[in-house]
PDB file of C-alpha atoms in Angstrom:
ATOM      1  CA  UNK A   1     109.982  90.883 109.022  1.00  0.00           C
ATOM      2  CA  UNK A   2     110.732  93.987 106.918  1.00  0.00           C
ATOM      3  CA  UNK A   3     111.798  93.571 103.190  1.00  0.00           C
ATOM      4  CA  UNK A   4     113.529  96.372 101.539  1.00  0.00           C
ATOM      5  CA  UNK A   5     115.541  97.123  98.223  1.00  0.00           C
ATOM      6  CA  UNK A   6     117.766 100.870  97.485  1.00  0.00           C
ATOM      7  CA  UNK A   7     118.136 102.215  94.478  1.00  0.00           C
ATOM      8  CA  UNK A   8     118.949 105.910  93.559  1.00  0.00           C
ATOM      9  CA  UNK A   9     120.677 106.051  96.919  1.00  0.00           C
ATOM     10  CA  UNK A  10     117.147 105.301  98.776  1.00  0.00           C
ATOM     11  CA  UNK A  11     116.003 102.132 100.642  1.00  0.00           C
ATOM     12  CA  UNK A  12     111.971 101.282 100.264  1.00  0.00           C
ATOM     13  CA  UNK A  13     109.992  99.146 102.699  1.00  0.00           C
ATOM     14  CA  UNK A  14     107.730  96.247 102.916  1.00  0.00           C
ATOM     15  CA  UNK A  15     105.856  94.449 105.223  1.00  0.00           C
ATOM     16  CA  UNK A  16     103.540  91.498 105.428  1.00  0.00           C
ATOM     17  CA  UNK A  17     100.326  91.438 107.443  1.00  0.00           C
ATOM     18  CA  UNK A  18     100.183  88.666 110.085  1.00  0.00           C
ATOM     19  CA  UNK A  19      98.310  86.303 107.844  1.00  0.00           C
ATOM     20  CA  UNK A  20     100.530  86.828 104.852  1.00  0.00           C
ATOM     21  CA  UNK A  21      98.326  87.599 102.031  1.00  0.00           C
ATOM     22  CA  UNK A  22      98.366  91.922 101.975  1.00  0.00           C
ATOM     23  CA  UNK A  23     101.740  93.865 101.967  1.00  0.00           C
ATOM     24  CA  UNK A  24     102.859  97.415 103.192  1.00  0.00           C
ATOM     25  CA  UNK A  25     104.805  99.535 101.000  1.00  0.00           C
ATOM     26  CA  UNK A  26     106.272 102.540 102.755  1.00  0.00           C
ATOM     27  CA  UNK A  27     107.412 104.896 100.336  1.00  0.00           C
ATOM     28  CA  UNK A  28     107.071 105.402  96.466  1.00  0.00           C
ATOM     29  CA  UNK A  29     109.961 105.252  94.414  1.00  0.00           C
ATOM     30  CA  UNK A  30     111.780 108.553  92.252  1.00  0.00           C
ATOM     31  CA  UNK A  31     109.675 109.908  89.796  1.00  0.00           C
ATOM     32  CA  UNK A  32     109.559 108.234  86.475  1.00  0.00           C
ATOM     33  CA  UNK A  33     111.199 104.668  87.406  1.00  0.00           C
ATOM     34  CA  UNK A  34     108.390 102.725  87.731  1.00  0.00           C
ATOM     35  CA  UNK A  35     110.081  99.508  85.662  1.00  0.00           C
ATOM     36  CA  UNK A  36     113.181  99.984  87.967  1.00  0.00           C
ATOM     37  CA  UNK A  37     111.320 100.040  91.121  1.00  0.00           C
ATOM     38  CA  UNK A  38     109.197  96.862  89.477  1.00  0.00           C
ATOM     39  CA  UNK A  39     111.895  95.017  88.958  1.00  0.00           C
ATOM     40  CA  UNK A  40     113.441  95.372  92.633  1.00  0.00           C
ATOM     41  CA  UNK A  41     110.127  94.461  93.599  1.00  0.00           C
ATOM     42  CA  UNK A  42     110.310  91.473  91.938  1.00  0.00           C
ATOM     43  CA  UNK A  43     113.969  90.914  93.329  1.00  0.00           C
ATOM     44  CA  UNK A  44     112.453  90.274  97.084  1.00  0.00           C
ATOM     45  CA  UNK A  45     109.811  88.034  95.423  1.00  0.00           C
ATOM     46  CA  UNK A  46     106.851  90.474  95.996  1.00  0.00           C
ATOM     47  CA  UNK A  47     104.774  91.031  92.633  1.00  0.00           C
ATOM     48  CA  UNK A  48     103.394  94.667  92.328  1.00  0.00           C
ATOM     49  CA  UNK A  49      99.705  93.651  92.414  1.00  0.00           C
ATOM     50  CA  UNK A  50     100.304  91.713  95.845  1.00  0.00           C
ATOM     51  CA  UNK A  51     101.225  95.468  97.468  1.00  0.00           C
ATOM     52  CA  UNK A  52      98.044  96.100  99.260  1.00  0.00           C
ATOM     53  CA  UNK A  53      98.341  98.961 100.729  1.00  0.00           C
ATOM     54  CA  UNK A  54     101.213 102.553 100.621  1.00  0.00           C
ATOM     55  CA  UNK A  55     102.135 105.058 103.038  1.00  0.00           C
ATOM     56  CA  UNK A  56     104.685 107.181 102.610  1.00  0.00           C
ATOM     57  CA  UNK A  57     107.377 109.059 105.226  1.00  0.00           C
ATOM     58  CA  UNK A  58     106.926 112.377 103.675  1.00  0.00           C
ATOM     59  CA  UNK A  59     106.077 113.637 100.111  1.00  0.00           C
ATOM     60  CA  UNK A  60     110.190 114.804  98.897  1.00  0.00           C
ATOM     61  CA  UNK A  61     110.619 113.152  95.434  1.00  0.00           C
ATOM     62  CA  UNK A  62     112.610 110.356  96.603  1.00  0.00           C
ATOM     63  CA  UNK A  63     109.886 109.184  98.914  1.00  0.00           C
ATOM     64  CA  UNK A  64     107.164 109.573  96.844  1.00  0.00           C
ATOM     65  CA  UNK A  65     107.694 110.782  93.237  1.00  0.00           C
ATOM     66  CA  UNK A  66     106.483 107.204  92.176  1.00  0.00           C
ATOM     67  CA  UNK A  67     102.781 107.396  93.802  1.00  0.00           C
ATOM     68  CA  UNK A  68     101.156 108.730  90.736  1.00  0.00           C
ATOM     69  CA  UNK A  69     101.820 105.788  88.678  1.00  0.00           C
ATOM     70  CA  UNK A  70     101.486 103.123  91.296  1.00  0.00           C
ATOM     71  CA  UNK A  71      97.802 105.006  91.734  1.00  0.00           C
ATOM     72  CA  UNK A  72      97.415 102.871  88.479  1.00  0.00           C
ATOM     73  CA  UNK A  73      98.049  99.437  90.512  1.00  0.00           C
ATOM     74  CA  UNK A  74      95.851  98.036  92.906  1.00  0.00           C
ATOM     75  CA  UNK A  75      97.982  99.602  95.591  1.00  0.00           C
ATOM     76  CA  UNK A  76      95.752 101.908  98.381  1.00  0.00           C
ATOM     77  CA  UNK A  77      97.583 104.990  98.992  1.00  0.00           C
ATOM     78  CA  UNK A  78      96.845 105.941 103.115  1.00  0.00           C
ATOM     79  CA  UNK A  79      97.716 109.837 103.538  1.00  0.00           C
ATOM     80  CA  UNK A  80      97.395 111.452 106.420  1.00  0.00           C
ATOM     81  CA  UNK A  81      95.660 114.535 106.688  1.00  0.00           C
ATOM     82  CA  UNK A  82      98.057 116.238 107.904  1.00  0.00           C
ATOM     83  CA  UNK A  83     100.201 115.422 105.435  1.00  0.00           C
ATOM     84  CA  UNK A  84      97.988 116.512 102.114  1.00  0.00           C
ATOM     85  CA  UNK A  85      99.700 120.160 102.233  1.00  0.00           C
ATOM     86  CA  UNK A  86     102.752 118.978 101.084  1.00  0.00           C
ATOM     87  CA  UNK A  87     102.012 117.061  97.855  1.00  0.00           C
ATOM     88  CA  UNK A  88     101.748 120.425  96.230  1.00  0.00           C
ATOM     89  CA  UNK A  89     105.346 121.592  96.942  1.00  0.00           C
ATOM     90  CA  UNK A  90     106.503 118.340  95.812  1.00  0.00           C
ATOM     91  CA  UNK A  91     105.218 118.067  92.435  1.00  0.00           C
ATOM     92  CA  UNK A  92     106.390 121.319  91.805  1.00  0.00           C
ATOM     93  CA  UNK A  93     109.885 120.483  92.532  1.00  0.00           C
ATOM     94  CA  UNK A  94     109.322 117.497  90.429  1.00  0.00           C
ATOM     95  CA  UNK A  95     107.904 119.067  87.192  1.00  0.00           C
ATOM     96  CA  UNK A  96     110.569 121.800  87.329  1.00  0.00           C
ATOM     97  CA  UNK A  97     113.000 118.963  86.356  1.00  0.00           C
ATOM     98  CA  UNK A  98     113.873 118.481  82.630  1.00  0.00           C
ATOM     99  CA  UNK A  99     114.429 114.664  83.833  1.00  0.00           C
ATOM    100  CA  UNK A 100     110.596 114.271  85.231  1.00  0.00           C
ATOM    101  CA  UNK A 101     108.743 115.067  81.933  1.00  0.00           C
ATOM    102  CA  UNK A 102     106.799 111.607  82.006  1.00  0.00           C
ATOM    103  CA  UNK A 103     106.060 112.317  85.686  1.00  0.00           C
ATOM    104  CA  UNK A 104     102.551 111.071  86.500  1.00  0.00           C
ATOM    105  CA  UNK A 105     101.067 113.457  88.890  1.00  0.00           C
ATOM    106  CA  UNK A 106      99.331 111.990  91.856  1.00  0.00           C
ATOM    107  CA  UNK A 107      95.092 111.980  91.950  1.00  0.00           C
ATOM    108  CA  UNK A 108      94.127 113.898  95.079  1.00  0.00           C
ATOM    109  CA  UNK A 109      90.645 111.579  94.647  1.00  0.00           C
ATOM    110  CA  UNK A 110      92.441 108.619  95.031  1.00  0.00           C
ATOM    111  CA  UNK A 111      94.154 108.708  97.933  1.00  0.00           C
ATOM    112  CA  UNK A 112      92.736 107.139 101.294  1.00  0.00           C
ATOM    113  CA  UNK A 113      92.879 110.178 104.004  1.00  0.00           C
ATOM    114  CA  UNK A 114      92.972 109.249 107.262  1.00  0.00           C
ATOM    115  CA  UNK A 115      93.554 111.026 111.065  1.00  0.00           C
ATOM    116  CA  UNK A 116      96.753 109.148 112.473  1.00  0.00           C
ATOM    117  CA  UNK A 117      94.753 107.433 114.948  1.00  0.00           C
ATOM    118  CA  UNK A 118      92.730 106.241 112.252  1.00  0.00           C
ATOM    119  CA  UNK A 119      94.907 104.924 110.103  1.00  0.00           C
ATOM    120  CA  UNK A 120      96.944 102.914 112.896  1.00  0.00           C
ATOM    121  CA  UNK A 121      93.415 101.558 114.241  1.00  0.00           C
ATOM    122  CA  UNK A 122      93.192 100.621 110.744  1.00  0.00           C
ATOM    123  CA  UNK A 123      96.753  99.039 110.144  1.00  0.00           C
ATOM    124  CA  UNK A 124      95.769  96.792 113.428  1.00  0.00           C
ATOM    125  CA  UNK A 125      92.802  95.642 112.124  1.00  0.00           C
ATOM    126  CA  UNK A 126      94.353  94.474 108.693  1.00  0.00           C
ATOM    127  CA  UNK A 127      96.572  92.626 110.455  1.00  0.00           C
ATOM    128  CA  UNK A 128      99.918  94.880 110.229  1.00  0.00           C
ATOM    129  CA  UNK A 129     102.106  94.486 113.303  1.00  0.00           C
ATOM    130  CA  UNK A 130     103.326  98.524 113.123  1.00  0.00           C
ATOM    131  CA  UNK A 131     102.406 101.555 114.605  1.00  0.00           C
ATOM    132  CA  UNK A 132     103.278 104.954 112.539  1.00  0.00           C
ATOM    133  CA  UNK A 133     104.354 107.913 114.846  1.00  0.00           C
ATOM    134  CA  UNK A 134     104.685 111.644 113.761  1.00  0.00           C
ATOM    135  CA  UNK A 135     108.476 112.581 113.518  1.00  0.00           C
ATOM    136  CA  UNK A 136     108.949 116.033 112.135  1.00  0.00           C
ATOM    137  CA  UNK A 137     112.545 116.789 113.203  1.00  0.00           C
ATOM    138  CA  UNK A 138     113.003 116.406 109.455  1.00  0.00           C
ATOM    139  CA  UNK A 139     110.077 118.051 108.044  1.00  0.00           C
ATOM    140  CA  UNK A 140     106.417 118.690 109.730  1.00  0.00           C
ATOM    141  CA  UNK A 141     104.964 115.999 106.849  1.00  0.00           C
ATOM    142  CA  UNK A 142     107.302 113.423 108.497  1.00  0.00           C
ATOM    143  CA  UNK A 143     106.290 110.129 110.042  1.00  0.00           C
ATOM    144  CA  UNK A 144     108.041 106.645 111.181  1.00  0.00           C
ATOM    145  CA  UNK A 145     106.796 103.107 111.482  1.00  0.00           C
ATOM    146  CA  UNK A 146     107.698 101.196 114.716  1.00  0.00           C
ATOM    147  CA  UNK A 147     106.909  97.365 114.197  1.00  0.00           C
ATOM    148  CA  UNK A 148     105.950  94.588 116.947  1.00  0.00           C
ATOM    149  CA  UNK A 149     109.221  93.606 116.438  1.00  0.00           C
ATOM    150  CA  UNK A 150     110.877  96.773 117.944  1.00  0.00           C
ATOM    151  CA  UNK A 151     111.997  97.824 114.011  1.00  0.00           C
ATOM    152  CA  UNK A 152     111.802 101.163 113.292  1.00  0.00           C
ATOM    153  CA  UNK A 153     111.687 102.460 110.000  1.00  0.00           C
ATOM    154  CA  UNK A 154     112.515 106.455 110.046  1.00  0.00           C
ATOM    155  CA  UNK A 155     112.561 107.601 106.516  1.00  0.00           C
ATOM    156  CA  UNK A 156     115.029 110.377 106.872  1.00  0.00           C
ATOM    157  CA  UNK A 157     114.888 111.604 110.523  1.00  0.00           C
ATOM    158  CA  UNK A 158     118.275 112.415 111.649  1.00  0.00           C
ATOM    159  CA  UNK A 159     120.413 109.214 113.639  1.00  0.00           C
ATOM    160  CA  UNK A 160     119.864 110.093 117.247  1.00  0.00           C
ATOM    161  CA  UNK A 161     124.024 110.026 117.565  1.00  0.00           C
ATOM    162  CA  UNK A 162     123.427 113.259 115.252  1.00  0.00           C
ATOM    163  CA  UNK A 163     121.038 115.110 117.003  1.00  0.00           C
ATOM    164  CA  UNK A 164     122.623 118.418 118.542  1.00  0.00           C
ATOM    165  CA  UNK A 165     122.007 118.752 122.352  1.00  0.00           C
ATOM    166  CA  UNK A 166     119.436 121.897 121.204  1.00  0.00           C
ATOM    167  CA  UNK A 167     117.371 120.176 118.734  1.00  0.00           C
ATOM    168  CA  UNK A 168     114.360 120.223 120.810  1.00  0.00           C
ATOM    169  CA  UNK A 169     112.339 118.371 118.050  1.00  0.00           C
ATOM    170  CA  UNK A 170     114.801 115.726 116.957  1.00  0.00           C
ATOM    171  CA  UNK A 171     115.528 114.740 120.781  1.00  0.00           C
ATOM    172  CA  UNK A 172     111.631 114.464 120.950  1.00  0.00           C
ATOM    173  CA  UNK A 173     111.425 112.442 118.213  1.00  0.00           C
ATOM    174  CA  UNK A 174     114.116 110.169 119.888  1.00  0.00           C
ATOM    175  CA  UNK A 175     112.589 109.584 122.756  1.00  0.00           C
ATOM    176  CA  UNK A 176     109.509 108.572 121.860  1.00  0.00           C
ATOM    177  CA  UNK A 177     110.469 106.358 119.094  1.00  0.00           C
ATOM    178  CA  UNK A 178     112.613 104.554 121.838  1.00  0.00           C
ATOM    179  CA  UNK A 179     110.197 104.535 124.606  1.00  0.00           C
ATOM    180  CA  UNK A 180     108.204 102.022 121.959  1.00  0.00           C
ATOM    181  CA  UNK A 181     111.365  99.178 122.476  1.00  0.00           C
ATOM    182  CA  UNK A 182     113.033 100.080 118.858  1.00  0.00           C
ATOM    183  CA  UNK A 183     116.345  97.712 118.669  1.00  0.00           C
ATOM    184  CA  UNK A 184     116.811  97.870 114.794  1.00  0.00           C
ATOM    185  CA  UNK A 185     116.650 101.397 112.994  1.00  0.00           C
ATOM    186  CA  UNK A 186     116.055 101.678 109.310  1.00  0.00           C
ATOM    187  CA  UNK A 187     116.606 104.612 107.331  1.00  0.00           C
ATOM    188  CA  UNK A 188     116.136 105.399 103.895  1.00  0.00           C
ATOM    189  CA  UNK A 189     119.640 106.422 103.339  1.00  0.00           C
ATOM    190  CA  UNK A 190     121.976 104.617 105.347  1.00  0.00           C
ATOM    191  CA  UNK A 191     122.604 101.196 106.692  1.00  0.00           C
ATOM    192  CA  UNK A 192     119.866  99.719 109.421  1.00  0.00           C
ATOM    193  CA  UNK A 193     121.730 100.464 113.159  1.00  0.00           C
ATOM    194  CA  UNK A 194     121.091  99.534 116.716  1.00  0.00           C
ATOM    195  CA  UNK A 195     120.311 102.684 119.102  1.00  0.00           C
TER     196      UNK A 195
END
């Protein structure tokens, strides 16, 4: 079962491993609200030292402006490789922004990099009923996580009603994220829907 809260107009993630004792954050809060996204933690009952393990969508500041300080939790950030080129352009964005001055920038050395086969070989084996796909109709960092349950959680790849007949990539994206079963779609900025 996925838990999720919104705030600052963007839903965050959480799932339990099948034996109940690690959880799955997907996606790290706005930059500099660490107490807010703490206490919306604490609103579904999850305390922040019982998050196990983070991966985020794709590093934009709303999906992952937070990891820096939750690097000082227990919480193991899994990046994938592929995704490491981006952090850069991010926190650049970020410390541009008068309202980011406390912004804790993320340690490269602490993240856990892993190959996307990898890291869903490694989500099986701890128990996590989800399987992350690639999705870069919205950017080439993207990714989604498809449960056991046929949830799919897409960060912010476009609804598939939205997808123009020549987006190539989007109606890829689609298609495979469907051919896993999906019934239940969960984005970060909009209401879950059934495709």
């Amino acid at each position: 079962m996925i838990k999720f809260f919104r705030y600052h107009s963007t839903h965050f993630f959480f799932l339990n491993n099948k034996s109940g004792d690690q959880w799955l954050a997907i996606d790290a809060g706005w930059p500099c609200t660490f107490q807010e996204y703490r206490h919306n933690l604490k609103n579904l009952n999850i305390k922040i030292d019982e998050l196990t393990y983070l991966i985020v969508t794709h590093f934009h500041l709303d999906h992952a402006g937070l990891l820096g300080e939750l690097q000082k939790t227990p919480i193991v950030p899994l990046v994938l490789d592929f995704q490491l080129s981006y952090i850069d352009d991010m926190e650049r964005t970020i410390l541009k922004n008068k309202d980011y001055k406390e912004y804790k920038r993320i340690d490269m050395l602490g993240l856990h990099i892993m190959a996307l086969e990898n890291l869903n070989q490694h989500l099986a084996q701890t128990g996590f009923p989800v399987h992350v796909e690639t999705a870069d109709a919205h950017s080439p960092d993207h990714i989604c996580l498809i449960t056991d349950q046929g949830e799919a959680i897409i960060g912010d790849l476009p609804p598939i009603n939205q997808i123009m007949p020549d987006d190539e990539k989007g109606t890829e994206n689609w298609t495979r994220i469907l051919s896993r079963g999906v019934s239940v779609v969960y984005p970060s900025h909009a209401e879950p829907f059934y495709p």
